[in-house]
Amino acid sequence: GQFIDNFIFSVIVFVFFAPIFWDGFHWTLLQCGTCALTGAVAELLMSIWFAPFGYRILMRWKAQNVGAEYLAHIKEED
């Protein structure tokens, strides 16, 4: 999914808009695919790298009941 998102974005920006706004600069579809793949891999690695930090912060918030009022408010609306 992230590859497709990155690919669509790079095609829109570098194939359609870049030639108009950047004096003819553009990418090929192969370059867009390479960029999309590189971005998807980088985003996956960043998610793996930062997940333990996010988990520790979340568990600390859970222990401190951060957001308890909001969750109670949402439960009341159901």
Coordinates of N, CA, C and O in Angstrom, one line a residue:
G1 N 0.8 -1.2 0.0 CA 0.0 0.0 0.0 C 0.9 1.3 0.0 O 0.6 2.2 -0.7
Q2 N 1.9 1.3 0.8 CA 2.8 2.4 0.9 C 3.5 2.7 -0.5 O 3.7 3.8 -0.9
F3 N 3.9 1.6 -1.1 CA 4.5 1.7 -2.4 C 3.6 2.4 -3.4 O 4.0 3.3 -4.2
I4 N 2.3 1.9 -3.5 CA 1.4 2.5 -4.4 C 1.2 4.0 -4.1 O 1.1 4.8 -5.0
D5 N 1.0 4.3 -2.8 CA 0.9 5.7 -2.4 C 2.1 6.6 -2.9 O 1.9 7.6 -3.5
N6 N 3.3 6.1 -2.6 CA 4.5 6.8 -3.1 C 4.6 6.9 -4.6 O 5.0 7.9 -5.1
F7 N 4.2 5.8 -5.3 CA 4.3 5.8 -6.7 C 3.3 6.8 -7.3 O 3.6 7.6 -8.2
I8 N 2.0 6.8 -6.9 CA 1.1 7.7 -7.4 C 1.5 9.2 -7.1 O 1.5 10.0 -8.0
F9 N 2.0 9.4 -5.9 CA 2.5 10.8 -5.6 C 3.7 11.2 -6.5 O 3.7 12.3 -7.1
S10 N 4.6 10.3 -6.7 CA 5.8 10.7 -7.5 C 5.4 10.8 -9.0 O 5.9 11.7 -9.7
V11 N 4.5 10.0 -9.5 CA 4.0 10.2 -10.9 C 3.3 11.6 -11.0 O 3.6 12.3 -12.0
I12 N 2.4 11.9 -10.1 CA 1.7 13.2 -10.2 C 2.7 14.3 -10.1 O 2.6 15.3 -11.0
V13 N 3.6 14.3 -9.2 CA 4.5 15.4 -9.0 C 5.6 15.5 -10.1 O 5.7 16.5 -10.8
F14 N 6.3 14.4 -10.4 CA 7.4 14.4 -11.3 C 7.2 14.1 -12.7 O 8.0 14.4 -13.6
V15 N 6.0 13.6 -13.1 CA 5.7 13.3 -14.5 C 4.8 14.4 -15.0 O 4.9 14.9 -16.1
F16 N 3.8 14.8 -14.2 CA 2.8 15.8 -14.6 C 3.1 17.2 -14.3 O 3.1 18.1 -15.2
F17 N 3.4 17.5 -13.0 CA 3.6 18.9 -12.6 C 5.0 19.4 -12.8 O 5.2 20.6 -13.0
A18 N 6.0 18.6 -12.5 CA 7.4 19.1 -12.6 C 7.8 19.7 -14.0 O 8.4 20.8 -14.0
P19 N 7.4 19.1 -15.1 CA 7.7 19.7 -16.4 C 7.1 21.1 -16.6 O 7.6 21.9 -17.2
I20 N 6.0 21.3 -15.9 CA 5.3 22.6 -16.1 C 6.0 23.7 -15.2 O 6.2 24.8 -15.7
F21 N 6.3 23.3 -14.0 CA 6.7 24.3 -13.0 C 8.3 24.3 -12.9 O 8.8 25.3 -12.3
W22 N 9.0 23.3 -13.3 CA 10.4 23.3 -13.1 C 11.2 23.2 -14.4 O 12.1 22.4 -14.6
D23 N 10.8 24.0 -15.4 CA 11.5 24.2 -16.6 C 11.8 22.9 -17.3 O 12.9 22.6 -17.8
G24 N 10.8 22.0 -17.4 CA 10.9 20.8 -18.2 C 11.5 19.6 -17.4 O 11.6 18.5 -18.0
F25 N 12.0 19.8 -16.2 CA 12.5 18.7 -15.4 C 11.4 17.6 -15.2 O 10.3 18.0 -14.9
H26 N 11.7 16.4 -15.4 CA 10.7 15.3 -15.2 C 11.4 14.0 -14.9 O 12.6 13.9 -15.1
W27 N 10.6 13.0 -14.5 CA 11.1 11.6 -14.2 C 10.4 10.7 -15.1 O 9.3 10.9 -15.6
T28 N 11.1 9.5 -15.4 CA 10.4 8.4 -16.1 C 9.6 7.6 -15.1 O 9.8 7.8 -13.9
L29 N 8.8 6.7 -15.6 CA 8.1 5.8 -14.7 C 9.0 4.9 -13.9 O 8.7 4.6 -12.8
L30 N 10.1 4.5 -14.5 CA 11.1 3.7 -13.8 C 11.7 4.5 -12.6 O 11.8 3.9 -11.5
Q31 N 12.0 5.7 -12.8 CA 12.5 6.6 -11.7 C 11.4 6.7 -10.6 O 11.7 6.7 -9.4
C32 N 10.2 6.9 -11.0 CA 9.1 7.0 -10.1 C 8.9 5.7 -9.3 O 8.7 5.8 -8.1
G33 N 9.0 4.6 -10.0 CA 9.0 3.3 -9.3 C 10.1 3.1 -8.3 O 9.9 2.6 -7.2
T34 N 11.3 3.5 -8.7 CA 12.5 3.3 -7.8 C 12.3 4.2 -6.6 O 12.6 3.8 -5.5
C35 N 11.9 5.4 -6.8 CA 11.6 6.4 -5.7 C 10.6 5.8 -4.8 O 10.7 5.8 -3.5
A36 N 9.5 5.3 -5.3 CA 8.4 4.7 -4.5 C 8.9 3.5 -3.7 O 8.5 3.4 -2.5
L37 N 9.7 2.6 -4.3 CA 10.2 1.5 -3.6 C 11.2 1.9 -2.5 O 11.1 1.4 -1.4
T38 N 12.0 2.8 -2.8 CA 13.0 3.3 -1.8 C 12.3 3.9 -0.6 O 12.6 3.7 0.5
G39 N 11.3 4.7 -0.9 CA 10.5 5.4 0.1 C 9.7 4.4 1.0 O 9.7 4.5 2.2
A40 N 9.1 3.4 0.3 CA 8.4 2.4 1.1 C 9.3 1.6 2.0 O 9.0 1.3 3.2
V41 N 10.5 1.2 1.5 CA 11.4 0.5 2.4 C 11.9 1.4 3.5 O 12.0 0.9 4.7
A42 N 12.2 2.6 3.2 CA 12.7 3.6 4.3 C 11.6 3.7 5.3 O 11.9 3.7 6.5
E43 N 10.3 3.9 4.9 CA 9.2 4.1 5.9 C 9.0 2.8 6.7 O 8.7 2.9 7.9
L44 N 9.2 1.6 6.1 CA 9.1 0.4 6.9 C 10.2 0.3 7.9 O 9.9 -0.1 9.1
L45 N 11.4 0.6 7.5 CA 12.5 0.6 8.5 C 12.4 1.6 9.6 O 12.6 1.3 10.8
M46 N 11.9 2.8 9.3 CA 11.6 3.8 10.3 C 10.5 3.3 11.3 O 10.6 3.5 12.5
S47 N 9.5 2.6 10.8 CA 8.4 2.1 11.6 C 9.0 1.0 12.6 O 8.6 1.0 13.7
I48 N 9.8 0.2 12.0 CA 10.4 -0.9 12.9 C 11.3 -0.3 13.9 O 11.3 -0.7 15.1
W49 N 12.1 0.8 13.5 CA 13.1 1.4 14.4 C 12.3 2.1 15.6 O 12.7 2.1 16.7
F50 N 11.3 2.9 15.2 CA 10.6 3.7 16.2 C 9.5 3.0 17.0 O 9.0 3.6 18.0
A51 N 9.1 1.9 16.6 CA 8.0 1.2 17.3 C 8.3 0.9 18.8 O 7.4 1.1 19.6
P52 N 9.5 0.5 19.2 CA 9.7 0.2 20.6 C 9.6 1.5 21.4 O 9.1 1.5 22.6
F53 N 10.0 2.6 20.9 CA 9.9 3.9 21.6 C 8.5 4.3 21.8 O 8.0 4.7 22.8
G54 N 7.7 4.2 20.7 CA 6.3 4.5 20.8 C 5.5 3.6 21.7 O 4.7 4.0 22.5
Y55 N 5.9 2.3 21.8 CA 5.3 1.4 22.7 C 5.5 1.7 24.1 O 4.6 1.7 25.0
R56 N 6.8 2.1 24.4 CA 7.1 2.5 25.8 C 6.4 3.8 26.2 O 5.9 3.9 27.3
I57 N 6.3 4.7 25.3 CA 5.5 6.0 25.6 C 4.1 5.6 25.9 O 3.4 6.1 26.8
L58 N 3.5 4.8 25.0 CA 2.1 4.4 25.2 C 1.8 3.7 26.5 O 0.8 4.0 27.2
M59 N 2.7 2.8 26.9 CA 2.5 2.1 28.1 C 2.6 3.1 29.3 O 1.9 2.9 30.3
R60 N 3.5 4.0 29.2 CA 3.7 5.1 30.3 C 2.4 5.9 30.4 O 1.9 6.2 31.5
W61 N 1.8 6.3 29.2 CA 0.6 7.0 29.2 C -0.6 6.2 29.8 O -1.4 6.7 30.5
K62 N -0.6 4.9 29.5 CA -1.6 4.0 30.0 C -1.6 4.0 31.5 O -2.6 4.0 32.2
A63 N -0.4 3.8 32.1 CA -0.2 3.8 33.5 C -0.6 5.1 34.2 O -1.1 5.1 35.3
Q64 N -0.4 6.2 33.5 CA -0.8 7.5 34.0 C -2.2 7.9 33.7 O -2.6 9.1 34.0
N65 N -3.0 7.1 33.0 CA -4.3 7.3 32.6 C -4.5 8.6 31.7 O -5.4 9.3 31.8
V66 N -3.5 8.8 30.9 CA -3.6 9.9 29.9 C -4.7 9.6 28.9 O -4.8 8.5 28.4
G67 N -5.6 10.6 28.8 CA -6.7 10.4 27.8 C -7.9 9.7 28.4 O -8.8 9.4 27.7
A68 N -7.9 9.4 29.7 CA -9.0 8.7 30.3 C -10.4 9.5 30.1 O -11.4 8.9 29.9
E69 N -10.3 10.8 30.3 CA -11.5 11.6 30.2 C -12.1 11.5 28.7 O -13.3 11.4 28.5
Y70 N -11.2 11.6 27.8 CA -11.7 11.5 26.4 C -12.3 10.1 26.1 O -13.4 10.0 25.5
L71 N -11.7 9.0 26.6 CA -12.2 7.7 26.3 C -13.6 7.5 27.0 O -14.5 6.9 26.5
A72 N -13.7 8.1 28.2 CA -15.0 8.1 28.9 C -16.0 8.9 28.2 O -17.2 8.4 28.1
H73 N -15.6 10.0 27.6 CA -16.6 10.8 26.8 C -17.0 10.1 25.6 O -18.2 10.1 25.3
I74 N -16.2 9.4 24.9 CA -16.5 8.6 23.7 C -17.4 7.5 24.1 O -18.4 7.2 23.3
K75 N -17.2 6.8 25.2 CA -18.0 5.7 25.6 C -19.4 6.2 25.9 O -20.4 5.5 25.7
E76 N -19.5 7.4 26.5 CA -20.9 7.9 26.8 C -21.7 8.2 25.5 O -22.9 8.0 25.5
E77 N -21.0 8.5 24.4 CA -21.7 8.8 23.2 C -22.3 7.6 22.5 O -23.2 7.6 21.7
D78 N -21.7 6.4 22.8 CA -22.2 5.2 22.2 C -23.4 4.8 22.9 O -24.4 4.6 22.7

